PDB file of C-alpha atoms and ligand atoms in Angstrom:
ATOM      1  CA  UNK A   1      13.881  -2.972  11.145  1.00 51.00           C
ATOM      2  CA  UNK A   2      14.551  -5.771  13.662  1.00 62.00           C
ATOM      3  CA  UNK A   3      12.970  -4.786  16.968  1.00 77.00           C
ATOM      4  CA  UNK A   4      12.726  -6.798  20.097  1.00 86.00           C
ATOM      5  CA  UNK A   5       8.825  -7.108  19.217  1.00 86.00           C
ATOM      6  CA  UNK A   6       9.620  -8.604  15.736  1.00 82.00           C
ATOM      7  CA  UNK A   7      10.118 -12.102  17.095  1.00 86.00           C
ATOM      8  CA  UNK A   8       6.596 -12.001  18.672  1.00 89.00           C
ATOM      9  CA  UNK A   9       4.672 -10.755  15.810  1.00 88.00           C
ATOM     10  CA  UNK A  10       3.498 -13.579  13.516  1.00 84.00           C
ATOM     11  CA  UNK A  11       3.032 -12.959   9.869  1.00 83.00           C
ATOM     12  CA  UNK A  12       1.681 -15.172   7.303  1.00 86.00           C
ATOM     13  CA  UNK A  13       4.515 -17.548   6.623  1.00 87.00           C
ATOM     14  CA  UNK A  14       4.695 -20.314   4.005  1.00 93.00           C
ATOM     15  CA  UNK A  15       7.085 -21.016   1.130  1.00 96.00           C
ATOM     16  CA  UNK A  16       5.491 -18.615  -1.254  1.00 97.00           C
ATOM     17  CA  UNK A  17       5.712 -15.673   1.196  1.00 96.00           C
ATOM     18  CA  UNK A  18       9.265 -16.588   1.966  1.00 95.00           C
ATOM     19  CA  UNK A  19      10.162 -16.786  -1.674  1.00 97.00           C
ATOM     20  CA  UNK A  20       8.551 -13.433  -2.376  1.00 98.00           C
ATOM     21  CA  UNK A  21      10.431 -11.819   0.486  1.00 96.00           C
ATOM     22  CA  UNK A  22      13.839 -13.151  -0.749  1.00 97.00           C
ATOM     23  CA  UNK A  23      13.025 -12.194  -4.280  1.00 97.00           C
ATOM     24  CA  UNK A  24      12.022  -8.640  -3.195  1.00 98.00           C
ATOM     25  CA  UNK A  25      15.260  -8.331  -1.297  1.00 97.00           C
ATOM     26  CA  UNK A  26      17.347  -9.517  -4.092  1.00 98.00           C
ATOM     27  CA  UNK A  27      15.650  -7.431  -6.827  1.00 97.00           C
ATOM     28  CA  UNK A  28      15.209  -4.480  -4.553  1.00 97.00           C
ATOM     29  CA  UNK A  29      11.326  -4.439  -4.881  1.00 97.00           C
ATOM     30  CA  UNK A  30       9.996  -2.177  -2.268  1.00 96.00           C
ATOM     31  CA  UNK A  31       7.502  -4.433  -0.466  1.00 97.00           C
ATOM     32  CA  UNK A  32       5.817  -3.320   2.683  1.00 96.00           C
ATOM     33  CA  UNK A  33       8.142  -3.639   5.790  1.00 93.00           C
ATOM     34  CA  UNK A  34       7.358  -5.993   8.581  1.00 93.00           C
ATOM     35  CA  UNK A  35       6.013  -3.463  10.990  1.00 92.00           C
ATOM     36  CA  UNK A  36       3.863  -1.717   8.531  1.00 94.00           C
ATOM     37  CA  UNK A  37       2.338  -4.949   7.461  1.00 96.00           C
ATOM     38  CA  UNK A  38       1.716  -5.905  11.088  1.00 95.00           C
ATOM     39  CA  UNK A  39      -0.265  -2.692  11.461  1.00 96.00           C
ATOM     40  CA  UNK A  40      -2.080  -3.208   8.093  1.00 97.00           C
ATOM     41  CA  UNK A  41      -3.209  -6.588   8.889  1.00 97.00           C
ATOM     42  CA  UNK A  42      -4.261  -5.653  12.439  1.00 96.00           C
ATOM     43  CA  UNK A  43      -6.467  -2.964  10.785  1.00 97.00           C
ATOM     44  CA  UNK A  44      -7.923  -5.470   8.324  1.00 98.00           C
ATOM     45  CA  UNK A  45      -8.755  -7.912  11.305  1.00 96.00           C
ATOM     46  CA  UNK A  46     -10.282  -5.361  13.662  1.00 97.00           C
ATOM     47  CA  UNK A  47     -12.327  -3.455  11.037  1.00 97.00           C
ATOM     48  CA  UNK A  48     -13.348  -6.755   9.446  1.00 97.00           C
ATOM     49  CA  UNK A  49     -12.235  -5.182   6.000  1.00 98.00           C
ATOM     50  CA  UNK A  50     -13.788  -7.017   3.076  1.00 98.00           C
ATOM     51  CA  UNK A  51     -13.114  -5.034  -0.088  1.00 98.00           C
ATOM     52  CA  UNK A  52      -9.666  -3.626  -0.611  1.00 98.00           C
ATOM     53  CA  UNK A  53      -8.373  -1.420  -3.529  1.00 98.00           C
ATOM     54  CA  UNK A  54      -4.454  -1.344  -3.715  1.00 98.00           C
ATOM     55  CA  UNK A  55      -2.516   1.193  -5.745  1.00 98.00           C
ATOM     56  CA  UNK A  56       0.864  -0.396  -6.596  1.00 98.00           C
ATOM     57  CA  UNK A  57       0.780  -4.268  -6.704  1.00 98.00           C
ATOM     58  CA  UNK A  58       4.477  -4.846  -7.272  1.00 98.00           C
ATOM     59  CA  UNK A  59       4.933  -8.554  -7.085  1.00 98.00           C
ATOM     60  CA  UNK A  60       1.602  -9.170  -5.029  1.00 98.00           C
ATOM     61  CA  UNK A  61       3.307  -9.567  -1.670  1.00 98.00           C
ATOM     62  CA  UNK A  62       1.077  -7.189   0.235  1.00 98.00           C
ATOM     63  CA  UNK A  63      -2.019  -8.233  -1.732  1.00 98.00           C
ATOM     64  CA  UNK A  64      -1.470 -11.814  -0.895  1.00 98.00           C
ATOM     65  CA  UNK A  65      -0.809 -11.205   2.794  1.00 98.00           C
ATOM     66  CA  UNK A  66      -3.949  -9.257   3.098  1.00 98.00           C
ATOM     67  CA  UNK A  67      -6.076 -11.765   1.183  1.00 98.00           C
ATOM     68  CA  UNK A  68      -4.728 -14.460   3.626  1.00 97.00           C
ATOM     69  CA  UNK A  69      -6.532 -12.781   6.523  1.00 96.00           C
ATOM     70  CA  UNK A  70      -9.896 -14.045   5.553  1.00 97.00           C
ATOM     71  CA  UNK A  71     -11.641 -15.903   2.603  1.00 98.00           C
ATOM     72  CA  UNK A  72     -14.181 -13.108   2.479  1.00 98.00           C
ATOM     73  CA  UNK A  73     -11.558 -10.444   1.392  1.00 98.00           C
ATOM     74  CA  UNK A  74     -11.621  -9.299  -2.254  1.00 98.00           C
ATOM     75  CA  UNK A  75      -8.848  -7.168  -3.708  1.00 98.00           C
ATOM     76  CA  UNK A  76      -8.512  -5.000  -6.721  1.00 98.00           C
ATOM     77  CA  UNK A  77      -5.096  -3.997  -7.296  1.00 98.00           C
ATOM     78  CA  UNK A  78      -3.336  -1.670  -9.929  1.00 98.00           C
ATOM     79  CA  UNK A  79       0.227  -2.052 -11.354  1.00 98.00           C
ATOM     80  CA  UNK A  80       1.511  -0.340 -14.427  1.00 98.00           C
ATOM     81  CA  UNK A  81       4.825  -2.060 -14.875  1.00 98.00           C
ATOM     82  CA  UNK A  82       4.547  -5.141 -16.958  1.00 98.00           C
ATOM     83  CA  UNK A  83       7.376  -7.150 -15.379  1.00 98.00           C
ATOM     84  CA  UNK A  84       5.921  -6.646 -11.846  1.00 98.00           C
ATOM     85  CA  UNK A  85       2.419  -7.343 -13.155  1.00 98.00           C
ATOM     86  CA  UNK A  86       3.450 -10.654 -14.533  1.00 98.00           C
ATOM     87  CA  UNK A  87       5.255 -11.562 -11.324  1.00 98.00           C
ATOM     88  CA  UNK A  88       2.161 -10.773  -9.376  1.00 98.00           C
ATOM     89  CA  UNK A  89      -0.133 -12.854 -11.588  1.00 98.00           C
ATOM     90  CA  UNK A  90       2.318 -15.808 -11.154  1.00 98.00           C
ATOM     91  CA  UNK A  91       2.536 -15.453  -7.432  1.00 98.00           C
ATOM     92  CA  UNK A  92      -1.344 -14.899  -7.017  1.00 98.00           C
ATOM     93  CA  UNK A  93      -1.788 -18.213  -9.088  1.00 98.00           C
ATOM     94  CA  UNK A  94       0.579 -20.043  -6.764  1.00 98.00           C
ATOM     95  CA  UNK A  95      -1.407 -18.707  -3.739  1.00 98.00           C
ATOM     96  CA  UNK A  96      -4.631 -19.975  -5.377  1.00 98.00           C
ATOM     97  CA  UNK A  97      -6.183 -16.557  -5.015  1.00 98.00           C
ATOM     98  CA  UNK A  98      -6.986 -15.630  -8.614  1.00 98.00           C
ATOM     99  CA  UNK A  99     -10.619 -15.482  -7.674  1.00 98.00           C
ATOM    100  CA  UNK A 100     -10.156 -12.957  -4.921  1.00 98.00           C
ATOM    101  CA  UNK A 101      -7.299 -10.837  -6.198  1.00 98.00           C
ATOM    102  CA  UNK A 102      -7.914  -8.989  -9.347  1.00 98.00           C
ATOM    103  CA  UNK A 103      -4.693  -7.367 -10.876  1.00 98.00           C
ATOM    104  CA  UNK A 104      -5.312  -4.519 -13.328  1.00 97.00           C
ATOM    105  CA  UNK A 105      -2.463  -3.835 -15.554  1.00 98.00           C
ATOM    106  CA  UNK A 106      -2.825  -0.047 -15.884  1.00 97.00           C
ATOM    107  CA  UNK A 107      -1.466   3.338 -14.895  1.00 98.00           C
ATOM    108  CA  UNK A 108      -3.548   4.172 -11.745  1.00 98.00           C
ATOM    109  CA  UNK A 109      -3.652   7.723 -12.946  1.00 98.00           C
ATOM    110  CA  UNK A 110      -5.244   6.789 -16.158  1.00 97.00           C
ATOM    111  CA  UNK A 111      -8.082   4.661 -14.685  1.00 94.00           C
ATOM    112  CA  UNK A 112     -11.675   5.615 -15.170  1.00 94.00           C
ATOM    113  CA  UNK A 113     -12.810   5.032 -11.566  1.00 94.00           C
ATOM    114  CA  UNK A 114     -16.317   4.075 -12.807  1.00 93.00           C
ATOM    115  CA  UNK A 115     -14.874   0.723 -13.995  1.00 91.00           C
ATOM    116  CA  UNK A 116     -14.725  -0.170 -10.287  1.00 93.00           C
ATOM    117  CA  UNK A 117     -18.467  -0.520  -9.455  1.00 88.00           C
ATOM    118  CA  UNK A 118     -18.042  -1.020  -5.711  1.00 94.00           C
ATOM    119  CA  UNK A 119     -16.911   0.734  -2.739  1.00 97.00           C
ATOM    120  CA  UNK A 120     -13.773  -0.144  -0.688  1.00 98.00           C
ATOM    121  CA  UNK A 121     -13.382  -0.589   3.146  1.00 98.00           C
ATOM    122  CA  UNK A 122      -9.672  -0.063   2.524  1.00 98.00           C
ATOM    123  CA  UNK A 123      -7.714   1.829  -0.042  1.00 98.00           C
ATOM    124  CA  UNK A 124      -3.963   1.180   0.169  1.00 98.00           C
ATOM    125  CA  UNK A 125      -1.972   3.781  -1.485  1.00 98.00           C
ATOM    126  CA  UNK A 126       1.633   2.465  -2.297  1.00 97.00           C
ATOM    127  CA  UNK A 127       2.541   3.402  -5.809  1.00 97.00           C
ATOM    128  CA  UNK A 128       4.774   6.385  -7.075  1.00 95.00           C
ATOM    129  CA  UNK A 129       5.308   8.616  -4.091  1.00 92.00           C
ATOM    130  CA  UNK A 130       5.321  11.777  -5.970  1.00 94.00           C
ATOM    131  CA  UNK A 131       1.824  11.336  -7.108  1.00 96.00           C
ATOM    132  CA  UNK A 132       0.120  10.690  -3.644  1.00 97.00           C
ATOM    133  CA  UNK A 133      -2.075  13.613  -3.642  1.00 98.00           C
ATOM    134  CA  UNK A 134      -3.438  12.662  -7.161  1.00 98.00           C
ATOM    135  CA  UNK A 135      -4.093   9.128  -6.044  1.00 98.00           C
ATOM    136  CA  UNK A 136      -5.726  10.168  -2.906  1.00 98.00           C
ATOM    137  CA  UNK A 137      -8.014  12.596  -4.903  1.00 98.00           C
ATOM    138  CA  UNK A 138      -8.892  10.282  -7.666  1.00 98.00           C
ATOM    139  CA  UNK A 139      -9.721   7.209  -5.575  1.00 98.00           C
ATOM    140  CA  UNK A 140     -11.313   8.735  -2.551  1.00 97.00           C
ATOM    141  CA  UNK A 141     -14.926   8.606  -4.152  1.00 97.00           C
ATOM    142  CA  UNK A 142     -14.506   4.822  -3.980  1.00 98.00           C
ATOM    143  CA  UNK A 143     -14.100   4.781  -0.267  1.00 98.00           C
ATOM    144  CA  UNK A 144     -17.014   3.404   1.799  1.00 97.00           C
ATOM    145  CA  UNK A 145     -18.328   5.856   4.431  1.00 96.00           C
ATOM    146  CA  UNK A 146     -16.640   4.030   7.280  1.00 95.00           C
ATOM    147  CA  UNK A 147     -13.623   3.028   5.332  1.00 97.00           C
ATOM    148  CA  UNK A 148      -9.916   3.903   5.684  1.00 98.00           C
ATOM    149  CA  UNK A 149      -7.152   5.064   3.333  1.00 98.00           C
ATOM    150  CA  UNK A 150      -3.853   3.659   4.264  1.00 98.00           C
ATOM    151  CA  UNK A 151      -0.792   5.446   2.952  1.00 97.00           C
ATOM    152  CA  UNK A 152       2.760   3.836   3.117  1.00 96.00           C
ATOM    153  CA  UNK A 153       6.242   5.352   2.903  1.00 94.00           C
ATOM    154  CA  UNK A 154       5.631   8.740   4.271  1.00 96.00           C
ATOM    155  CA  UNK A 155       9.062   8.873   6.019  1.00 93.00           C
ATOM    156  CA  UNK A 156      10.837   7.544   3.016  1.00 92.00           C
ATOM    157  CA  UNK A 157      13.704   5.724   4.603  1.00 86.00           C
ATOM    158  CA  UNK A 158      14.045   8.555   7.207  1.00 87.00           C
ATOM    159  CA  UNK A 159      14.704  11.118   4.366  1.00 89.00           C
ATOM    160  CA  UNK A 160      11.425  13.012   4.970  1.00 90.00           C
ATOM    161  CA  UNK A 161      11.978  16.026   7.058  1.00 88.00           C
ATOM    162  CA  UNK A 162      15.701  15.770   6.442  1.00 85.00           C
ATOM    163  CA  UNK A 163      15.924  16.838   2.853  1.00 81.00           C
ATOM    164  CA  UNK A 164      18.866  19.232   3.445  1.00 81.00           C
ATOM    165  CA  UNK A 165      20.936  15.989   3.748  1.00 82.00           C
ATOM    166  CA  UNK A 166      20.005  14.910   0.224  1.00 88.00           C
ATOM    167  CA  UNK A 167      22.434  15.630  -2.592  1.00 88.00           C
ATOM    168  CA  UNK A 168      20.563  14.360  -5.443  1.00 90.00           C
ATOM    169  CA  UNK A 169      18.008  16.939  -6.867  1.00 90.00           C
ATOM    170  CA  UNK A 170      15.554  14.357  -7.993  1.00 91.00           C
ATOM    171  CA  UNK A 171      15.602  12.549  -4.693  1.00 91.00           C
ATOM    172  CA  UNK A 172      15.027  15.883  -2.965  1.00 91.00           C
ATOM    173  CA  UNK A 173      12.120  16.682  -5.131  1.00 91.00           C
ATOM    174  CA  UNK A 174      10.571  13.423  -4.407  1.00 91.00           C
ATOM    175  CA  UNK A 175      11.035  13.920  -0.635  1.00 92.00           C
ATOM    176  CA  UNK A 176       9.499  17.408  -0.930  1.00 93.00           C
ATOM    177  CA  UNK A 177       6.478  15.861  -2.685  1.00 94.00           C
ATOM    178  CA  UNK A 178       6.121  13.388   0.169  1.00 95.00           C
ATOM    179  CA  UNK A 179       6.318  16.177   2.656  1.00 95.00           C
ATOM    180  CA  UNK A 180       3.657  18.196   0.761  1.00 96.00           C
ATOM    181  CA  UNK A 181       1.343  15.207   0.707  1.00 97.00           C
ATOM    182  CA  UNK A 182       1.819  14.862   4.475  1.00 97.00           C
ATOM    183  CA  UNK A 183       0.816  18.478   5.058  1.00 97.00           C
ATOM    184  CA  UNK A 184      -1.928  18.259   2.688  1.00 98.00           C
ATOM    185  CA  UNK A 185      -3.362  15.243   4.311  1.00 98.00           C
ATOM    186  CA  UNK A 186      -2.997  16.704   7.806  1.00 98.00           C
ATOM    187  CA  UNK A 187      -4.993  19.854   6.586  1.00 98.00           C
ATOM    188  CA  UNK A 188      -7.630  18.024   4.599  1.00 97.00           C
ATOM    189  CA  UNK A 189     -10.822  19.117   6.048  1.00 96.00           C
ATOM    190  CA  UNK A 190     -12.741  16.049   5.021  1.00 97.00           C
ATOM    191  CA  UNK A 191     -10.689  13.443   6.648  1.00 98.00           C
ATOM    192  CA  UNK A 192      -9.393  12.728   9.977  1.00 98.00           C
ATOM    193  CA  UNK A 193      -5.754  11.419   9.561  1.00 98.00           C
ATOM    194  CA  UNK A 194      -3.360   9.785  12.096  1.00 98.00           C
ATOM    195  CA  UNK A 195       0.373   9.428  11.251  1.00 98.00           C
ATOM    196  CA  UNK A 196       2.497   6.594  12.694  1.00 97.00           C
ATOM    197  CA  UNK A 197       6.245   6.161  12.700  1.00 94.00           C
ATOM    198  CA  UNK A 198       5.762   2.491  11.986  1.00 93.00           C
ATOM    199  CA  UNK A 199       7.650   0.778   9.300  1.00 89.00           C
ATOM    200  CA  UNK A 200       8.404   3.352   6.599  1.00 93.00           C
ATOM    201  CA  UNK A 201       5.827   5.855   7.937  1.00 95.00           C
ATOM    202  CA  UNK A 202       2.078   5.268   7.777  1.00 97.00           C
ATOM    203  CA  UNK A 203      -0.978   7.495   7.569  1.00 98.00           C
ATOM    204  CA  UNK A 204      -4.547   6.392   8.236  1.00 98.00           C
ATOM    205  CA  UNK A 205      -7.271   8.484   7.119  1.00 98.00           C
ATOM    206  CA  UNK A 206     -10.993   8.185   7.916  1.00 98.00           C
ATOM    207  CA  UNK A 207     -13.916  10.286   6.797  1.00 97.00           C
ATOM    208  CA  UNK A 208     -14.964  12.993   9.207  1.00 95.00           C
ATOM    209  CA  UNK A 209     -18.522  12.300  10.496  1.00 78.00           C
ATOM    210  CA  UNK A 210     -18.433   9.269   8.367  1.00 52.00           C
TER     211      UNK A 210
HETATM  212  N1  SAH B 301       2.275  -2.934  -2.410  1.00 61.41           N
HETATM  213  C1  SAH B 301       3.462  -3.508  -2.691  1.00 61.41           C
HETATM  214  C2  SAH B 301       4.670  -2.742  -3.141  1.00 61.41           C
HETATM  215  C3  SAH B 301       4.299  -1.754  -4.246  1.00 61.41           C
HETATM  216  S1  SAH B 301       5.847  -1.040  -4.781  1.00 61.41           S
HETATM  217  C4  SAH B 301       3.826  -4.442  -1.421  1.00 61.41           C
HETATM  218  O1  SAH B 301       3.967  -3.862  -0.425  1.00 61.41           O
HETATM  219  O2  SAH B 301       4.138  -5.637  -1.629  1.00 61.41           O
HETATM  220  C5  SAH B 301       5.222   0.199  -5.850  1.00 61.41           C
HETATM  221  C6  SAH B 301       4.668  -0.292  -7.116  1.00 61.41           C
HETATM  222  O3  SAH B 301       3.848   0.700  -7.599  1.00 61.41           O
HETATM  223  C7  SAH B 301       5.591  -0.511  -8.170  1.00 61.41           C
HETATM  224  O4  SAH B 301       5.632  -1.886  -8.607  1.00 61.41           O
HETATM  225  C8  SAH B 301       5.387   0.418  -9.414  1.00 61.41           C
HETATM  226  O5  SAH B 301       5.675  -0.097 -10.590  1.00 61.41           O
HETATM  227  C9  SAH B 301       3.811   0.699  -9.020  1.00 61.41           C
HETATM  228  N2  SAH B 301       3.406   2.059  -9.512  1.00 61.41           N
HETATM  229  C10 SAH B 301       3.977   3.199  -9.409  1.00 61.41           C
HETATM  230  N3  SAH B 301       3.313   4.295  -9.861  1.00 61.41           N
HETATM  231  C11 SAH B 301       2.104   3.483 -10.507  1.00 61.41           C
HETATM  232  C12 SAH B 301       1.004   4.022 -11.174  1.00 61.41           C
HETATM  233  N4  SAH B 301       0.917   5.400 -11.509  1.00 61.41           N
HETATM  234  N5  SAH B 301       0.057   3.198 -11.526  1.00 61.41           N
HETATM  235  C13 SAH B 301       0.222   1.845 -11.289  1.00 61.41           C
HETATM  236  N6  SAH B 301       1.320   1.332 -10.653  1.00 61.41           N
HETATM  237  C14 SAH B 301       2.316   2.203 -10.163  1.00 61.41           C
HETATM  238 MG1   MG B 302       5.235   0.776   0.318  1.00 61.41          MG
END
């Protein structure tokens, strides 16, 4: 997504970040899109986010970008794929962020949330798209009262709300699950959610009266 504005928005940019971006492109690792990242980092800055929980680390690209915003930021991030986990560990070492980014090699749906003994200002849901309702429900108790739940890929390359165009049954099922999540989230009485056609589609949820 190369818009007129992309040349004005400045991202963290160093050799490691550039290497991660080209690796992700080559190996088709679905890292967050530039526009989504701009929005995510804006939110972290303006809300002065300190503690972050991320579901879906991949190679550590979003985690490292978030951690670069401030030395006060600490991140717990969960990844179930061993190859991705190892890459993330390697990249986080290179970024000298091992103290601040804690990668948990686990299936996020098999976590006992009591292991995480703190609350988070930001929960970033970015793992298996078919499981979004489960991730939200499981991790929501760890959100601080004025925290934000940020969900990525809710338009899924423009396929969401266009599922009649999709021939593959598996893909159509996945898209239906994302549509269900969007509806579920919009109707969730406990949260006030805003949806944005930014990047691959983003929702930002805050607790009502929170
Ligand atoms: N947040 C990353 C991209 C994550 S891609 C970034 O923007 O840089 C999604 C990742 O979620 C994949 O690496 C996948 O292995 C992982 N994943 C999917 N389902 C998961 C689960 N149930 N538990 C943990 N990780 C999961
Ligand atoms: Mg994503």
